[in-house]
Amino acid sequence: MAAPDSSSQAESFKAFLMKSDQNLYEHLTHLLTKVMDERPDDALDVFEEMSRAVKQDAFRDVQTTLRDVSDPPDVEQLAEKQLQLFNPTGVSVQEKELVGSVLPNLNEVAFFLEQAGVGLGQEETQKIYLALKHLVESKSLTHCRLWGKILGRERNYIIVEAEYRDDEEEEEEQEEQGAEGAEEEEEINPVSLSTYKPPR
């Protein structure tokens, strides 16, 4: 009868050790396994340090507040690309006036598109305006016009008509303006005719 009593006592001790949240039974099991694996010469002296190490190993995975580093989602990548639209560029006042005259009145275009039942929305209209402004500033465009939006399977496309001014055309225009300016000066200040008459 002594055997069943010792067996029941062992079960009750084991139940007592497993009763707490931190589970003393598993801690002691891991600690004794570590002692058997490492077999330190002074096991009694390093017992507390090993116990502390076992506790830290057990809670390292459970209590971490760090998140796994993952690739940024598509929304963040899109936001980074669109951030360039909102950064002001170093443009002079004259260039701003030129850009303003080249850009279409997108509020009016958005109104007409909305009346047709294909409105873009205020946010998208603002992004389109900023993109067109960036395009006009970066390229030397003489004309810019919004045609609309094409909804595709994989991507949507904004269609814009623009006239591009080449450097050669600018030089030709400047030469023409210079020639016209010289002709106008001649018309304004005509060359005086000679009144000299040779003797006979």
PDB file of N, CA and C in Angstrom, residues 3-97:
ATOM      1  N   ALA A   3       3.286   1.878  -1.947  1.00  0.00           N
ATOM      2  CA  ALA A   3       3.576   2.290  -3.319  1.00  0.00           C
ATOM      3  C   ALA A   3       2.482   3.179  -3.884  1.00  0.00           C
ATOM      4  N   PRO A   4       1.208   2.790  -3.744  1.00  0.00           N
ATOM      5  CA  PRO A   4       0.181   3.668  -4.284  1.00  0.00           C
ATOM      6  C   PRO A   4       0.179   5.033  -3.602  1.00  0.00           C
ATOM      7  N   ASP A   5       0.483   5.079  -2.302  1.00  0.00           N
ATOM      8  CA  ASP A   5       0.495   6.364  -1.615  1.00  0.00           C
ATOM      9  C   ASP A   5       1.617   7.253  -2.160  1.00  0.00           C
ATOM     10  N   SER A   6       2.793   6.687  -2.389  1.00  0.00           N
ATOM     11  CA  SER A   6       3.899   7.484  -2.923  1.00  0.00           C
ATOM     12  C   SER A   6       3.597   7.927  -4.361  1.00  0.00           C
ATOM     13  N   SER A   7       2.926   7.078  -5.093  1.00  0.00           N
ATOM     14  CA  SER A   7       2.542   7.436  -6.459  1.00  0.00           C
ATOM     15  C   SER A   7       1.521   8.570  -6.439  1.00  0.00           C
ATOM     16  N   SER A   8       0.568   8.511  -5.546  1.00  0.00           N
ATOM     17  CA  SER A   8      -0.433   9.571  -5.459  1.00  0.00           C
ATOM     18  C   SER A   8       0.195  10.859  -4.925  1.00  0.00           C
ATOM     19  N   GLN A   9       1.168  10.697  -4.016  1.00  0.00           N
ATOM     20  CA  GLN A   9       1.872  11.886  -3.535  1.00  0.00           C
ATOM     21  C   GLN A   9       2.665  12.535  -4.666  1.00  0.00           C
ATOM     22  N   ALA A  10       3.316  11.723  -5.481  1.00  0.00           N
ATOM     23  CA  ALA A  10       4.077  12.256  -6.610  1.00  0.00           C
ATOM     24  C   ALA A  10       3.148  12.990  -7.576  1.00  0.00           C
ATOM     25  N   GLU A  11       1.976  12.408  -7.830  1.00  0.00           N
ATOM     26  CA  GLU A  11       1.002  13.045  -8.712  1.00  0.00           C
ATOM     27  C   GLU A  11       0.512  14.359  -8.119  1.00  0.00           C
ATOM     28  N   SER A  12       0.274  14.382  -6.818  1.00  0.00           N
ATOM     29  CA  SER A  12      -0.205  15.609  -6.182  1.00  0.00           C
ATOM     30  C   SER A  12       0.899  16.674  -6.182  1.00  0.00           C
ATOM     31  N   PHE A  13       2.190  16.264  -5.973  1.00  0.00           N
ATOM     32  CA  PHE A  13       3.294  17.227  -6.051  1.00  0.00           C
ATOM     33  C   PHE A  13       3.430  17.791  -7.474  1.00  0.00           C
ATOM     34  N   LYS A  14       3.289  16.875  -8.434  1.00  0.00           N
ATOM     35  CA  LYS A  14       3.398  17.308  -9.832  1.00  0.00           C
ATOM     36  C   LYS A  14       2.262  18.279 -10.171  1.00  0.00           C
ATOM     37  N   ALA A  15       1.061  17.998  -9.699  1.00  0.00           N
ATOM     38  CA  ALA A  15      -0.081  18.881  -9.929  1.00  0.00           C
ATOM     39  C   ALA A  15       0.155  20.227  -9.263  1.00  0.00           C
ATOM     40  N   PHE A  16       0.743  20.209  -8.067  1.00  0.00           N
ATOM     41  CA  PHE A  16       1.034  21.462  -7.370  1.00  0.00           C
ATOM     42  C   PHE A  16       2.056  22.285  -8.147  1.00  0.00           C
ATOM     43  N   LEU A  17       3.112  21.620  -8.668  1.00  0.00           N
ATOM     44  CA  LEU A  17       4.148  22.337  -9.413  1.00  0.00           C
ATOM     45  C   LEU A  17       3.611  22.910 -10.726  1.00  0.00           C
ATOM     46  N   MET A  18       2.618  22.271 -11.322  1.00  0.00           N
ATOM     47  CA  MET A  18       2.066  22.723 -12.602  1.00  0.00           C
ATOM     48  C   MET A  18       0.922  23.713 -12.416  1.00  0.00           C
ATOM     49  N   LYS A  19       0.576  24.004 -11.169  1.00  0.00           N
ATOM     50  CA  LYS A  19      -0.576  24.846 -10.888  1.00  0.00           C
ATOM     51  C   LYS A  19      -0.338  26.317 -11.223  1.00  0.00           C
ATOM     52  N   SER A  20       0.864  26.835 -11.076  1.00  0.00           N
ATOM     53  CA  SER A  20       1.125  28.256 -11.296  1.00  0.00           C
ATOM     54  C   SER A  20       1.163  28.585 -12.791  1.00  0.00           C
ATOM     55  N   ASP A  21       1.076  29.888 -13.100  1.00  0.00           N
ATOM     56  CA  ASP A  21       1.084  30.328 -14.495  1.00  0.00           C
ATOM     57  C   ASP A  21       2.414  30.034 -15.182  1.00  0.00           C
ATOM     58  N   GLN A  22       3.497  30.177 -14.436  1.00  0.00           N
ATOM     59  CA  GLN A  22       4.808  29.984 -15.038  1.00  0.00           C
ATOM     60  C   GLN A  22       5.208  28.512 -15.104  1.00  0.00           C
ATOM     61  N   ASN A  23       4.454  27.641 -14.526  1.00  0.00           N
ATOM     62  CA  ASN A  23       4.665  26.204 -14.610  1.00  0.00           C
ATOM     63  C   ASN A  23       6.059  25.807 -14.105  1.00  0.00           C
ATOM     64  N   LEU A  24       6.173  25.699 -12.783  1.00  0.00           N
ATOM     65  CA  LEU A  24       7.429  25.372 -12.107  1.00  0.00           C
ATOM     66  C   LEU A  24       7.969  24.011 -12.549  1.00  0.00           C
ATOM     67  N   TYR A  25       7.062  23.080 -12.819  1.00  0.00           N
ATOM     68  CA  TYR A  25       7.483  21.733 -13.239  1.00  0.00           C
ATOM     69  C   TYR A  25       8.281  21.799 -14.554  1.00  0.00           C
ATOM     70  N   GLU A  26       7.773  22.529 -15.546  1.00  0.00           N
ATOM     71  CA  GLU A  26       8.490  22.628 -16.823  1.00  0.00           C
ATOM     72  C   GLU A  26       9.797  23.396 -16.669  1.00  0.00           C
ATOM     73  N   HIS A  27       9.801  24.413 -15.800  1.00  0.00           N
ATOM     74  CA  HIS A  27      11.027  25.175 -15.564  1.00  0.00           C
ATOM     75  C   HIS A  27      12.112  24.280 -14.972  1.00  0.00           C
ATOM     76  N   LEU A  28      11.722  23.505 -13.979  1.00  0.00           N
ATOM     77  CA  LEU A  28      12.700  22.592 -13.365  1.00  0.00           C
ATOM     78  C   LEU A  28      13.155  21.541 -14.370  1.00  0.00           C
ATOM     79  N   THR A  29      12.252  21.072 -15.203  1.00  0.00           N
ATOM     80  CA  THR A  29      12.617  20.079 -16.224  1.00  0.00           C
ATOM     81  C   THR A  29      13.635  20.664 -17.192  1.00  0.00           C
ATOM     82  N   HIS A  30      13.394  21.884 -17.680  1.00  0.00           N
ATOM     83  CA  HIS A  30      14.328  22.536 -18.607  1.00  0.00           C
ATOM     84  C   HIS A  30      15.664  22.832 -17.928  1.00  0.00           C
ATOM     85  N   LEU A  31      15.580  23.230 -16.651  1.00  0.00           N
ATOM     86  CA  LEU A  31      16.800  23.555 -15.914  1.00  0.00           C
ATOM     87  C   LEU A  31      17.663  22.318 -15.722  1.00  0.00           C
ATOM     88  N   LEU A  32      17.040  21.209 -15.331  1.00  0.00           N
ATOM     89  CA  LEU A  32      17.805  19.971 -15.140  1.00  0.00           C
ATOM     90  C   LEU A  32      18.351  19.450 -16.470  1.00  0.00           C
ATOM     91  N   THR A  33      17.600  19.621 -17.542  1.00  0.00           N
ATOM     92  CA  THR A  33      18.090  19.214 -18.864  1.00  0.00           C
ATOM     93  C   THR A  33      19.306  20.044 -19.251  1.00  0.00           C
ATOM     94  N   LYS A  34      19.265  21.353 -18.943  1.00  0.00           N
ATOM     95  CA  LYS A  34      20.397  22.226 -19.254  1.00  0.00           C
ATOM     96  C   LYS A  34      21.618  21.834 -18.430  1.00  0.00           C
ATOM     97  N   VAL A  35      21.399  21.514 -17.171  1.00  0.00           N
ATOM     98  CA  VAL A  35      22.518  21.085 -16.313  1.00  0.00           C
ATOM     99  C   VAL A  35      23.128  19.795 -16.863  1.00  0.00           C
ATOM    100  N   MET A  36      22.298  18.864 -17.302  1.00  0.00           N
ATOM    101  CA  MET A  36      22.803  17.589 -17.832  1.00  0.00           C
ATOM    102  C   MET A  36      23.518  17.790 -19.167  1.00  0.00           C
ATOM    103  N   ASP A  37      23.011  18.763 -19.994  1.00  0.00           N
ATOM    104  CA  ASP A  37      23.649  19.022 -21.295  1.00  0.00           C
ATOM    105  C   ASP A  37      25.008  19.699 -21.128  1.00  0.00           C
ATOM    106  N   GLU A  38      25.068  20.712 -20.279  1.00  0.00           N
ATOM    107  CA  GLU A  38      26.302  21.486 -20.142  1.00  0.00           C
ATOM    108  C   GLU A  38      27.290  20.859 -19.154  1.00  0.00           C
ATOM    109  N   ARG A  39      26.809  20.142 -18.149  1.00  0.00           N
ATOM    110  CA  ARG A  39      27.620  19.480 -17.113  1.00  0.00           C
ATOM    111  C   ARG A  39      28.701  20.416 -16.549  1.00  0.00           C
ATOM    112  N   PRO A  40      28.269  21.522 -15.913  1.00  0.00           N
ATOM    113  CA  PRO A  40      29.276  22.416 -15.337  1.00  0.00           C
ATOM    114  C   PRO A  40      29.951  21.772 -14.118  1.00  0.00           C
ATOM    115  N   ASP A  41      31.196  22.180 -13.837  1.00  0.00           N
ATOM    116  CA  ASP A  41      31.940  21.625 -12.700  1.00  0.00           C
ATOM    117  C   ASP A  41      31.322  22.056 -11.372  1.00  0.00           C
ATOM    118  N   ASP A  42      30.876  23.278 -11.303  1.00  0.00           N
ATOM    119  CA  ASP A  42      30.286  23.803 -10.076  1.00  0.00           C
ATOM    120  C   ASP A  42      28.790  24.057 -10.304  1.00  0.00           C
ATOM    121  N   ALA A  43      28.013  22.997 -10.478  1.00  0.00           N
ATOM    122  CA  ALA A  43      26.596  23.082 -10.822  1.00  0.00           C
ATOM    123  C   ALA A  43      25.805  23.819  -9.747  1.00  0.00           C
ATOM    124  N   LEU A  44      26.166  23.606  -8.486  1.00  0.00           N
ATOM    125  CA  LEU A  44      25.435  24.250  -7.403  1.00  0.00           C
ATOM    126  C   LEU A  44      25.660  25.761  -7.416  1.00  0.00           C
ATOM    127  N   ASP A  45      26.876  26.202  -7.766  1.00  0.00           N
ATOM    128  CA  ASP A  45      27.188  27.637  -7.773  1.00  0.00           C
ATOM    129  C   ASP A  45      26.510  28.369  -8.942  1.00  0.00           C
ATOM    130  N   VAL A  46      26.400  27.708 -10.062  1.00  0.00           N
ATOM    131  CA  VAL A  46      25.815  28.360 -11.241  1.00  0.00           C
ATOM    132  C   VAL A  46      24.346  28.008 -11.439  1.00  0.00           C
ATOM    133  N   PHE A  47      23.754  27.320 -10.467  1.00  0.00           N
ATOM    134  CA  PHE A  47      22.365  26.878 -10.583  1.00  0.00           C
ATOM    135  C   PHE A  47      21.417  28.071 -10.755  1.00  0.00           C
ATOM    136  N   GLU A  48      21.613  29.140  -9.956  1.00  0.00           N
ATOM    137  CA  GLU A  48      20.731  30.310 -10.040  1.00  0.00           C
ATOM    138  C   GLU A  48      20.894  31.031 -11.380  1.00  0.00           C
ATOM    139  N   GLU A  49      22.125  31.149 -11.854  1.00  0.00           N
ATOM    140  CA  GLU A  49      22.363  31.804 -13.148  1.00  0.00           C
ATOM    141  C   GLU A  49      21.722  31.004 -14.280  1.00  0.00           C
ATOM    142  N   MET A  50      21.846  29.675 -14.183  1.00  0.00           N
ATOM    143  CA  MET A  50      21.226  28.824 -15.214  1.00  0.00           C
ATOM    144  C   MET A  50      19.707  28.937 -15.156  1.00  0.00           C
ATOM    145  N   SER A  51      19.161  29.037 -13.932  1.00  0.00           N
ATOM    146  CA  SER A  51      17.718  29.196 -13.788  1.00  0.00           C
ATOM    147  C   SER A  51      17.262  30.504 -14.435  1.00  0.00           C
ATOM    148  N   ARG A  52      18.003  31.571 -14.206  1.00  0.00           N
ATOM    149  CA  ARG A  52      17.683  32.867 -14.795  1.00  0.00           C
ATOM    150  C   ARG A  52      17.764  32.792 -16.330  1.00  0.00           C
ATOM    151  N   ALA A  53      18.777  32.093 -16.851  1.00  0.00           N
ATOM    152  CA  ALA A  53      18.934  31.957 -18.307  1.00  0.00           C
ATOM    153  C   ALA A  53      17.779  31.170 -18.913  1.00  0.00           C
ATOM    154  N   VAL A  54      17.333  30.115 -18.205  1.00  0.00           N
ATOM    155  CA  VAL A  54      16.204  29.315 -18.701  1.00  0.00           C
ATOM    156  C   VAL A  54      14.935  30.160 -18.728  1.00  0.00           C
ATOM    157  N   LYS A  55      14.726  30.989 -17.698  1.00  0.00           N
ATOM    158  CA  LYS A  55      13.550  31.866 -17.668  1.00  0.00           C
ATOM    159  C   LYS A  55      13.592  32.868 -18.812  1.00  0.00           C
ATOM    160  N   GLN A  56      14.762  33.463 -19.047  1.00  0.00           N
ATOM    161  CA  GLN A  56      14.881  34.436 -20.131  1.00  0.00           C
ATOM    162  C   GLN A  56      14.628  33.787 -21.483  1.00  0.00           C
ATOM    163  N   ASP A  57      15.144  32.576 -21.670  1.00  0.00           N
ATOM    164  CA  ASP A  57      14.908  31.880 -22.938  1.00  0.00           C
ATOM    165  C   ASP A  57      13.427  31.579 -23.136  1.00  0.00           C
ATOM    166  N   ALA A  58      12.738  31.240 -22.040  1.00  0.00           N
ATOM    167  CA  ALA A  58      11.319  30.907 -22.145  1.00  0.00           C
ATOM    168  C   ALA A  58      10.484  32.135 -22.492  1.00  0.00           C
ATOM    169  N   PHE A  59      10.859  33.307 -21.956  1.00  0.00           N
ATOM    170  CA  PHE A  59      10.056  34.508 -22.173  1.00  0.00           C
ATOM    171  C   PHE A  59      10.543  35.361 -23.342  1.00  0.00           C
ATOM    172  N   ARG A  60      11.677  35.028 -23.903  1.00  0.00           N
ATOM    173  CA  ARG A  60      12.206  35.835 -24.999  1.00  0.00           C
ATOM    174  C   ARG A  60      11.245  35.849 -26.187  1.00  0.00           C
ATOM    175  N   ASP A  61      10.721  34.691 -26.567  1.00  0.00           N
ATOM    176  CA  ASP A  61       9.806  34.621 -27.708  1.00  0.00           C
ATOM    177  C   ASP A  61       8.413  35.136 -27.364  1.00  0.00           C
ATOM    178  N   VAL A  62       7.999  34.929 -26.092  1.00  0.00           N
ATOM    179  CA  VAL A  62       6.638  35.282 -25.705  1.00  0.00           C
ATOM    180  C   VAL A  62       6.474  36.775 -25.506  1.00  0.00           C
ATOM    181  N   GLN A  63       7.443  37.443 -24.881  1.00  0.00           N
ATOM    182  CA  GLN A  63       7.264  38.826 -24.482  1.00  0.00           C
ATOM    183  C   GLN A  63       7.927  39.838 -25.405  1.00  0.00           C
ATOM    184  N   THR A  64       8.270  39.476 -26.583  1.00  0.00           N
ATOM    185  CA  THR A  64       8.895  40.444 -27.474  1.00  0.00           C
ATOM    186  C   THR A  64       7.862  41.452 -27.968  1.00  0.00           C
ATOM    187  N   THR A  65       8.254  42.702 -28.015  1.00  0.00           N
ATOM    188  CA  THR A  65       7.371  43.742 -28.533  1.00  0.00           C
ATOM    189  C   THR A  65       7.769  44.152 -29.939  1.00  0.00           C
ATOM    190  N   LEU A  66       8.822  43.558 -30.451  1.00  0.00           N
ATOM    191  CA  LEU A  66       9.287  43.880 -31.793  1.00  0.00           C
ATOM    192  C   LEU A  66       8.459  43.133 -32.822  1.00  0.00           C
ATOM    193  N   ARG A  67       8.214  43.787 -33.925  1.00  0.00           N
ATOM    194  CA  ARG A  67       7.505  43.142 -35.021  1.00  0.00           C
ATOM    195  C   ARG A  67       8.503  42.707 -36.075  1.00  0.00           C
ATOM    196  N   ASP A  68       8.153  41.703 -36.807  1.00  0.00           N
ATOM    197  CA  ASP A  68       9.007  41.249 -37.892  1.00  0.00           C
ATOM    198  C   ASP A  68       9.055  42.325 -38.964  1.00  0.00           C
ATOM    199  N   VAL A  69      10.249  42.538 -39.495  1.00  0.00           N
ATOM    200  CA  VAL A  69      10.401  43.509 -40.569  1.00  0.00           C
ATOM    201  C   VAL A  69       9.909  42.860 -41.852  1.00  0.00           C
ATOM    202  N   SER A  70       8.993  43.547 -42.509  1.00  0.00           N
ATOM    203  CA  SER A  70       8.451  43.007 -43.756  1.00  0.00           C
ATOM    204  C   SER A  70       8.544  44.082 -44.829  1.00  0.00           C
ATOM    205  N   ASP A  71       8.293  43.691 -46.040  1.00  0.00           N
ATOM    206  CA  ASP A  71       8.295  44.650 -47.142  1.00  0.00           C
ATOM    207  C   ASP A  71       7.155  45.637 -46.934  1.00  0.00           C
ATOM    208  N   PRO A  72       7.378  46.893 -47.281  1.00  0.00           N
ATOM    209  CA  PRO A  72       6.292  47.867 -47.112  1.00  0.00           C
ATOM    210  C   PRO A  72       5.124  47.511 -48.024  1.00  0.00           C
ATOM    211  N   PRO A  73       3.927  47.684 -47.529  1.00  0.00           N
ATOM    212  CA  PRO A  73       2.767  47.368 -48.376  1.00  0.00           C
ATOM    213  C   PRO A  73       2.677  48.325 -49.560  1.00  0.00           C
ATOM    214  N   ASP A  74       1.856  47.947 -50.510  1.00  0.00           N
ATOM    215  CA  ASP A  74       1.696  48.742 -51.730  1.00  0.00           C
ATOM    216  C   ASP A  74       1.214  50.157 -51.428  1.00  0.00           C
ATOM    217  N   VAL A  75       0.421  50.296 -50.385  1.00  0.00           N
ATOM    218  CA  VAL A  75      -0.114  51.619 -50.040  1.00  0.00           C
ATOM    219  C   VAL A  75       1.026  52.559 -49.649  1.00  0.00           C
ATOM    220  N   GLU A  76       1.989  52.055 -48.875  1.00  0.00           N
ATOM    221  CA  GLU A  76       3.125  52.891 -48.468  1.00  0.00           C
ATOM    222  C   GLU A  76       3.991  53.256 -49.672  1.00  0.00           C
ATOM    223  N   GLN A  77       4.207  52.310 -50.572  1.00  0.00           N
ATOM    224  CA  GLN A  77       5.001  52.598 -51.766  1.00  0.00           C
ATOM    225  C   GLN A  77       4.305  53.644 -52.629  1.00  0.00           C
ATOM    226  N   LEU A  78       2.999  53.544 -52.766  1.00  0.00           N
ATOM    227  CA  LEU A  78       2.242  54.531 -53.541  1.00  0.00           C
ATOM    228  C   LEU A  78       2.325  55.902 -52.878  1.00  0.00           C
ATOM    229  N   ALA A  79       2.232  55.936 -51.548  1.00  0.00           N
ATOM    230  CA  ALA A  79       2.311  57.214 -50.831  1.00  0.00           C
ATOM    231  C   ALA A  79       3.676  57.860 -51.017  1.00  0.00           C
ATOM    232  N   GLU A  80       4.742  57.063 -51.019  1.00  0.00           N
ATOM    233  CA  GLU A  80       6.085  57.619 -51.226  1.00  0.00           C
ATOM    234  C   GLU A  80       6.224  58.199 -52.637  1.00  0.00           C
ATOM    235  N   LYS A  81       5.629  57.532 -53.625  1.00  0.00           N
ATOM    236  CA  LYS A  81       5.687  58.051 -54.990  1.00  0.00           C
ATOM    237  C   LYS A  81       4.889  59.351 -55.114  1.00  0.00           C
ATOM    238  N   GLN A  82       3.728  59.402 -54.458  1.00  0.00           N
ATOM    239  CA  GLN A  82       2.882  60.586 -54.564  1.00  0.00           C
ATOM    240  C   GLN A  82       3.413  61.744 -53.731  1.00  0.00           C
ATOM    241  N   LEU A  83       4.295  61.465 -52.792  1.00  0.00           N
ATOM    242  CA  LEU A  83       4.873  62.528 -51.966  1.00  0.00           C
ATOM    243  C   LEU A  83       5.650  63.521 -52.821  1.00  0.00           C
ATOM    244  N   GLN A  84       6.237  63.054 -53.903  1.00  0.00           N
ATOM    245  CA  GLN A  84       6.991  63.938 -54.804  1.00  0.00           C
ATOM    246  C   GLN A  84       6.092  65.004 -55.424  1.00  0.00           C
ATOM    247  N   LEU A  85       4.814  64.700 -55.588  1.00  0.00           N
ATOM    248  CA  LEU A  85       3.900  65.672 -56.174  1.00  0.00           C
ATOM    249  C   LEU A  85       3.685  66.866 -55.254  1.00  0.00           C
ATOM    250  N   PHE A  86       3.757  66.641 -53.937  1.00  0.00           N
ATOM    251  CA  PHE A  86       3.447  67.682 -52.975  1.00  0.00           C
ATOM    252  C   PHE A  86       4.665  68.507 -52.581  1.00  0.00           C
ATOM    253  N   ASN A  87       5.867  68.077 -52.990  1.00  0.00           N
ATOM    254  CA  ASN A  87       7.074  68.837 -52.670  1.00  0.00           C
ATOM    255  C   ASN A  87       7.192  70.017 -53.630  1.00  0.00           C
ATOM    256  N   PRO A  88       7.327  71.227 -53.098  1.00  0.00           N
ATOM    257  CA  PRO A  88       7.458  72.386 -53.996  1.00  0.00           C
ATOM    258  C   PRO A  88       8.814  72.380 -54.693  1.00  0.00           C
ATOM    259  N   THR A  89       8.806  72.849 -55.915  1.00  0.00           N
ATOM    260  CA  THR A  89      10.046  72.939 -56.675  1.00  0.00           C
ATOM    261  C   THR A  89      10.463  74.395 -56.749  1.00  0.00           C
ATOM    262  N   GLY A  90      11.738  74.631 -56.979  1.00  0.00           N
ATOM    263  CA  GLY A  90      12.241  76.003 -57.080  1.00  0.00           C
ATOM    264  C   GLY A  90      11.899  76.611 -58.424  1.00  0.00           C
ATOM    265  N   VAL A  91      10.710  77.172 -58.534  1.00  0.00           N
ATOM    266  CA  VAL A  91      10.246  77.754 -59.787  1.00  0.00           C
ATOM    267  C   VAL A  91      10.064  79.251 -59.575  1.00  0.00           C
ATOM    268  N   SER A  92      10.507  80.049 -60.538  1.00  0.00           N
ATOM    269  CA  SER A  92      10.380  81.505 -60.426  1.00  0.00           C
ATOM    270  C   SER A  92       8.931  81.927 -60.650  1.00  0.00           C
ATOM    271  N   VAL A  93       8.634  83.181 -60.356  1.00  0.00           N
ATOM    272  CA  VAL A  93       7.281  83.712 -60.485  1.00  0.00           C
ATOM    273  C   VAL A  93       6.834  83.698 -61.940  1.00  0.00           C
ATOM    274  N   GLN A  94       7.744  84.053 -62.869  1.00  0.00           N
ATOM    275  CA  GLN A  94       7.390  84.060 -64.292  1.00  0.00           C
ATOM    276  C   GLN A  94       7.048  82.651 -64.767  1.00  0.00           C
ATOM    277  N   GLU A  95       7.850  81.679 -64.319  1.00  0.00           N
ATOM    278  CA  GLU A  95       7.582  80.299 -64.726  1.00  0.00           C
ATOM    279  C   GLU A  95       6.258  79.824 -64.145  1.00  0.00           C
ATOM    280  N   LYS A  96       5.926  80.269 -62.913  1.00  0.00           N
ATOM    281  CA  LYS A  96       4.647  79.884 -62.313  1.00  0.00           C
ATOM    282  C   LYS A  96       3.490  80.437 -63.134  1.00  0.00           C
ATOM    283  N   GLU A  97       3.623  81.673 -63.610  1.00  0.00           N
ATOM    284  CA  GLU A  97       2.576  82.255 -64.441  1.00  0.00           C
ATOM    285  C   GLU A  97       2.445  81.494 -65.746  1.00  0.00           C
TER     286      GLU A  97
END
